[in-house]
Coordinates of C-alpha atoms in Angstrom, one line a residue:
M1 CA 95.0 148.5 96.9
N2 CA 98.0 149.4 98.4
G3 CA 96.1 148.2 101.9
F4 CA 95.1 144.6 100.5
A5 CA 98.0 143.6 98.7
K6 CA 100.0 144.2 102.6
C7 CA 97.3 142.3 104.0
M8 CA 98.0 139.3 101.1
D9 CA 101.6 139.5 102.3
S10 CA 101.5 139.1 105.3
I11 CA 98.9 135.8 105.0
I12 CA 101.4 134.1 103.1
N13 CA 104.4 135.1 105.1
C14 CA 101.7 133.2 108.2
F15 CA 101.7 130.2 105.7
E16 CA 105.2 130.1 104.6
C17 CA 106.4 129.9 108.4
F18 CA 103.5 128.0 109.4
A19 CA 105.0 125.2 106.6
K20 CA 109.0 126.1 107.8
F21 CA 107.4 125.2 111.4
L22 CA 105.2 122.2 110.3
G23 CA 108.0 120.8 108.6
H24 CA 110.2 119.6 111.9
F25 CA 106.7 118.4 113.5
L26 CA 106.3 116.0 109.9
I27 CA 109.8 115.0 110.7
A28 CA 109.6 113.9 113.9
F29 CA 106.9 112.4 113.1
V30 CA 108.1 110.0 109.9
F31 CA 110.8 109.0 112.1
F32 CA 108.0 108.1 115.1
A33 CA 106.0 106.3 112.3
I34 CA 109.2 103.9 110.9
S35 CA 109.8 103.3 114.6
F36 CA 106.5 102.0 115.6
L37 CA 105.1 100.2 112.5
Y38 CA 108.7 98.4 112.7
T39 CA 108.7 97.7 116.6
S40 CA 105.1 96.4 115.5
G41 CA 105.9 94.2 113.0
T42 CA 109.0 92.5 113.9
F43 CA 108.2 91.6 117.6
F44 CA 104.2 91.7 117.4
I45 CA 102.3 91.6 114.3
F46 CA 105.0 88.4 112.9
P47 CA 104.7 86.0 115.8
F48 CA 101.2 86.5 115.9
M49 CA 100.8 85.2 112.6
I50 CA 103.8 83.2 111.7
K51 CA 104.3 79.9 113.5
N52 CA 107.1 78.8 111.5
S53 CA 110.7 80.0 113.1
V54 CA 112.6 79.9 110.4
I55 CA 110.1 81.8 108.0
L56 CA 110.1 84.0 110.9
I57 CA 113.6 85.0 110.9
L58 CA 113.7 85.3 106.9
T59 CA 111.0 87.7 107.4
R60 CA 112.3 89.9 110.1
L61 CA 115.8 90.3 108.6
A62 CA 113.8 91.4 105.6
L63 CA 112.3 94.1 107.3
L64 CA 115.2 95.3 108.8
F65 CA 116.8 95.3 105.6
F66 CA 114.3 97.7 104.0
T67 CA 114.4 99.9 107.1
V68 CA 117.7 100.4 107.2
N69 CA 116.9 101.2 103.3
L70 CA 114.6 103.6 104.5
V71 CA 116.4 105.6 107.0
Y72 CA 119.5 105.5 105.3
N73 CA 117.7 107.6 101.8
Y74 CA 115.6 109.5 104.1
I75 CA 118.7 111.3 106.0
L76 CA 120.5 111.9 103.0
C77 CA 116.9 113.3 101.4
L78 CA 117.1 115.5 104.7
I79 CA 120.9 116.7 104.8
T80 CA 121.4 117.0 100.8
C81 CA 120.9 120.3 98.6
P82 CA 118.3 120.0 96.5
G83 CA 120.1 122.9 93.9
F84 CA 120.3 126.3 94.6
S85 CA 120.6 128.9 91.9
K86 CA 123.5 131.8 92.8
P87 CA 122.9 134.9 92.7
I88 CA 123.4 136.6 89.6
S89 CA 126.9 138.7 90.3
K90 CA 128.0 135.0 91.5
Q91 CA 126.9 133.1 88.9
E92 CA 128.1 135.8 86.2
E93 CA 131.9 135.3 87.7
S94 CA 131.7 131.6 87.4
R95 CA 130.0 131.3 84.2
N96 CA 133.3 133.8 83.1
E97 CA 135.4 130.4 83.5
V98 CA 133.6 128.5 80.5
S99 CA 134.1 129.6 77.1
Q100 CA 131.0 130.3 75.0
H101 CA 132.4 127.5 72.4
D102 CA 132.3 124.8 75.0
I103 CA 128.6 126.0 76.1
E104 CA 127.5 126.1 72.5
A105 CA 129.1 122.9 71.7
G106 CA 127.2 120.9 74.9
E107 CA 131.1 119.1 76.2
L108 CA 129.4 120.1 79.6
L109 CA 126.5 117.6 80.4
F110 CA 128.3 116.0 83.7
L111 CA 130.8 117.4 85.4
E112 CA 133.3 114.3 85.5
S113 CA 130.9 112.3 83.7
R114 CA 128.5 112.1 86.7
N115 CA 130.2 112.8 89.8
I116 CA 128.4 116.3 90.1
F117 CA 125.2 114.5 90.6
N118 CA 126.5 112.0 93.4
D119 CA 127.7 114.5 95.3
R120 CA 125.6 115.0 98.5
N121 CA 126.8 118.5 99.3
P122 CA 127.7 120.1 96.0
Q123 CA 129.2 123.6 95.5
I124 CA 126.1 124.8 92.8
E125 CA 128.3 126.1 89.9
D126 CA 126.7 127.2 87.1
S127 CA 129.9 125.6 84.9
F128 CA 128.9 122.4 86.2
L129 CA 125.4 121.9 85.6
P130 CA 123.8 119.7 82.4
E131 CA 123.4 121.4 78.9
E132 CA 119.8 121.7 79.6
Y133 CA 120.7 123.9 81.7
F134 CA 121.7 125.9 79.9
K135 CA 120.4 125.7 76.5
G136 CA 116.5 125.2 75.5
D137 CA 113.2 127.3 74.2
D138 CA 111.8 127.9 77.8
K139 CA 110.8 132.3 77.2
N140 CA 110.2 132.2 80.7
N141 CA 113.9 131.6 81.7
L142 CA 115.7 131.7 78.5
F143 CA 117.2 133.6 75.4
I144 CA 118.6 132.4 72.8
D145 CA 119.7 135.4 70.2
Q146 CA 122.7 134.5 67.6
G147 CA 124.1 131.5 69.6
K148 CA 124.4 133.3 72.8
N149 CA 122.1 132.9 75.6
Y150 CA 120.7 135.3 78.3
M151 CA 119.1 134.0 81.6
T152 CA 116.5 136.1 83.3
N153 CA 116.7 136.5 87.2
C154 CA 114.0 135.4 89.6
S155 CA 112.3 138.7 91.0
K156 CA 112.0 137.5 94.3
C157 CA 115.8 136.4 95.2
N158 CA 117.8 137.8 92.3
A159 CA 119.2 134.4 91.2
I160 CA 119.6 133.2 87.2
K161 CA 116.8 131.8 86.7
H162 CA 118.1 128.2 84.5
P163 CA 115.8 125.6 82.4
R164 CA 113.5 123.7 85.1
T165 CA 114.7 126.2 87.7
H166 CA 111.7 127.4 89.8
H167 CA 111.5 129.9 93.1
C168 CA 110.3 128.0 96.1
S169 CA 108.1 131.1 98.5
I170 CA 108.9 128.4 101.7
C171 CA 112.5 128.0 100.8
N172 CA 113.1 131.6 99.1
K173 CA 115.5 130.4 97.1
C174 CA 116.0 129.5 93.1
I175 CA 115.1 125.6 92.9
L176 CA 117.6 123.4 90.3
N177 CA 115.1 121.5 88.6
M178 CA 112.7 121.5 91.2
D179 CA 109.9 119.2 91.8
H180 CA 108.3 120.3 94.6
H181 CA 108.6 121.4 98.2
C182 CA 108.0 118.6 100.4
P183 CA 107.0 119.2 103.8
W184 CA 107.9 115.5 105.1
I185 CA 111.4 116.6 104.2
G186 CA 111.5 119.9 105.2
Q187 CA 113.2 121.2 102.2
C188 CA 112.3 121.2 98.9
V189 CA 113.2 118.1 96.0
G190 CA 115.4 119.3 92.8
L191 CA 118.1 118.1 91.3
Y192 CA 120.8 116.8 93.4
N193 CA 118.2 115.0 96.3
R194 CA 115.4 113.9 94.0
K195 CA 116.8 110.3 94.0
Y196 CA 117.2 109.9 97.8
F197 CA 113.2 111.0 97.9
I198 CA 112.7 108.4 95.3
L199 CA 114.1 105.0 96.6
F200 CA 112.6 106.8 100.1
L201 CA 109.6 106.2 98.8
A202 CA 110.8 102.7 97.2
W203 CA 111.6 101.7 100.3
S204 CA 108.8 103.1 102.3
F205 CA 107.0 101.1 100.1
L206 CA 108.2 97.7 100.5
S207 CA 108.7 98.1 104.1
C208 CA 104.8 98.8 104.5
L209 CA 103.7 96.0 101.7
L210 CA 105.7 93.2 104.1
I211 CA 104.1 94.1 106.9
S212 CA 100.5 94.6 105.3
I213 CA 101.2 91.0 103.7
F214 CA 100.8 89.7 107.4
S215 CA 98.5 92.4 108.8
I216 CA 95.5 92.1 106.2
P217 CA 94.6 88.6 107.8
M218 CA 94.1 90.4 111.5
I219 CA 92.1 93.2 109.7
I220 CA 89.4 90.4 107.9
I221 CA 89.5 88.7 111.5
L222 CA 88.7 92.2 112.9
L223 CA 86.0 92.2 110.6
S224 CA 84.8 88.7 110.8
S225 CA 84.5 89.2 114.5
L226 CA 82.3 92.4 114.2
S227 CA 80.1 90.1 112.4
G228 CA 80.1 87.1 115.9
I229 CA 82.5 84.9 113.9
N230 CA 85.4 84.7 115.9
Y231 CA 88.9 82.4 114.7
Y232 CA 89.7 81.6 118.3
S233 CA 88.1 80.3 120.9
D234 CA 89.3 81.9 123.5
A235 CA 87.1 85.4 123.2
S236 CA 89.0 87.6 125.8
L237 CA 91.8 87.6 122.7
Y238 CA 89.3 90.1 120.6
D239 CA 89.6 92.6 123.9
N240 CA 93.0 91.8 124.6
V241 CA 95.1 95.2 124.5
T242 CA 98.2 94.1 122.5
F243 CA 95.2 92.5 119.8
Q244 CA 94.0 95.5 119.7
G245 CA 97.5 97.6 118.8
L246 CA 97.9 94.9 116.2
L247 CA 94.6 96.1 114.4
L248 CA 95.9 99.4 115.0
S249 CA 99.6 98.8 112.9
S250 CA 97.8 96.8 110.5
V251 CA 95.8 99.2 109.7
L252 CA 98.2 101.5 109.4
S253 CA 100.3 99.4 107.6
V254 CA 97.5 98.9 104.9
S255 CA 96.9 102.7 104.8
F256 CA 100.8 103.3 104.4
S257 CA 101.0 101.1 101.5
L258 CA 98.4 102.2 99.7
G259 CA 100.1 106.3 100.3
T260 CA 103.5 105.4 99.7
G261 CA 103.1 103.1 96.4
T262 CA 100.8 106.0 94.8
L263 CA 103.3 108.4 95.2
L264 CA 105.9 106.0 94.1
F265 CA 104.4 104.7 90.9
F266 CA 103.9 109.1 90.0
H267 CA 107.2 109.4 90.6
I268 CA 108.5 106.6 88.8
Y269 CA 106.3 107.6 85.8
L270 CA 108.3 110.8 86.3
L271 CA 111.1 109.9 86.4
V272 CA 111.1 107.6 83.2
T273 CA 109.9 110.5 81.6
N274 CA 112.5 112.9 82.2
Q275 CA 109.3 115.2 84.0
S276 CA 109.0 117.2 86.9
T277 CA 105.9 117.9 89.4
I278 CA 105.4 120.7 88.2
E279 CA 106.1 120.2 84.6
Y280 CA 103.7 117.2 84.4
H281 CA 101.0 119.7 85.5
Q282 CA 102.0 122.8 82.9
N283 CA 101.9 119.7 80.5
L284 CA 98.5 119.2 81.3
F285 CA 97.5 122.3 80.9
F286 CA 99.6 122.8 77.8
R287 CA 97.6 119.4 76.6
K288 CA 94.2 120.6 77.3
S289 CA 95.4 123.8 74.8
L290 CA 96.6 121.7 72.4
N291 CA 94.8 121.2 69.0
G292 CA 93.4 117.1 68.2
G293 CA 96.1 116.5 66.0
E294 CA 99.1 117.9 68.1
A295 CA 101.6 116.3 70.2
L296 CA 103.2 117.5 72.9
I297 CA 107.2 117.3 73.0
N298 CA 109.2 117.1 76.1
R299 CA 112.3 118.2 74.9
F300 CA 113.9 116.7 78.2
D301 CA 113.3 113.4 77.3
K302 CA 116.3 111.6 76.3
G303 CA 115.3 107.9 76.7
L304 CA 114.4 105.5 79.1
S305 CA 117.8 104.2 80.4
N306 CA 119.4 108.4 79.7
N307 CA 116.5 109.3 81.7
I308 CA 117.1 107.6 84.5
R309 CA 120.9 108.0 85.0
E310 CA 120.2 111.6 84.5
I311 CA 118.3 111.7 87.9
M312 CA 119.5 108.2 89.8
G313 CA 123.3 108.2 88.8
T314 CA 122.6 104.8 86.7
S315 CA 119.7 103.1 85.3
K316 CA 121.5 99.6 86.0
F317 CA 119.6 97.8 88.6
P318 CA 118.9 97.0 91.4
L319 CA 122.7 99.2 91.7
L320 CA 120.0 102.0 91.5
L321 CA 119.1 100.9 94.9
F322 CA 121.8 101.1 96.5
P323 CA 123.3 104.9 96.3
C324 CA 126.3 103.9 98.4
F325 CA 127.5 101.8 95.9
Y326 CA 127.9 104.2 92.8

């Protein structure tokens, strides 16, 4: 039995090392894909499909605007700490700085209202966490006894397990409000970088969608040429390397539009319902185990506006699309 456990540990360690290595490769691939699609869209697809010079300039400017915001939010995804729970010894020292009365009164909703969510590299302190990190009924993380809160510690990293905190085996840390570990950014999506991840998906989708609008006709041209229908009198055009490259860019842009769009709308649903990806799958399991007449209540759901504000820092649209302004 001990030999089997050691074997499984070795396999898990190898997988975690591979996941870390894969993260660096995927990050490089994202930057390459952004550069490739922007270049092909700006200098090849748009000029090929758009004959009006004014529309061409406006389309190029729109793609540039989308791409700048895409890169900006992606970089913030990479450099922003998702939020780690500290080891118990340090947490207890920090916890003593806040009175039990303040905790029970629920006065610690945010540090200076919302600044805690806008700090790109926050110093995570127990006293600076939103109220739900102190209160709750998650029996795996928090126990309430006569008005006093007792939190369990993680068996793997010895950090306090606040409600909605999960241990990531790849990062080897407990992540506050963990959504999932994303290999495309090389770290977890958590409390402090989740809004940048959602915006990264949003601007990625808009960029790919804009290119796809002009790419789909090119794909139709390709399929028609395979059927013997040529839209252009010059048959050599279909053998041109540039045209084949345009078709490759078109297929990639449409594929990325479908992929990023699916992820974006899924995470928008999680955002407005105040769920993480982990909680979504847990809730699916709990719903299946409930009887027909029972309803599953999400205790973290504070209403549409508050749910959006908790993650994004603001619920005002379109301001929430530009985190540099709030």
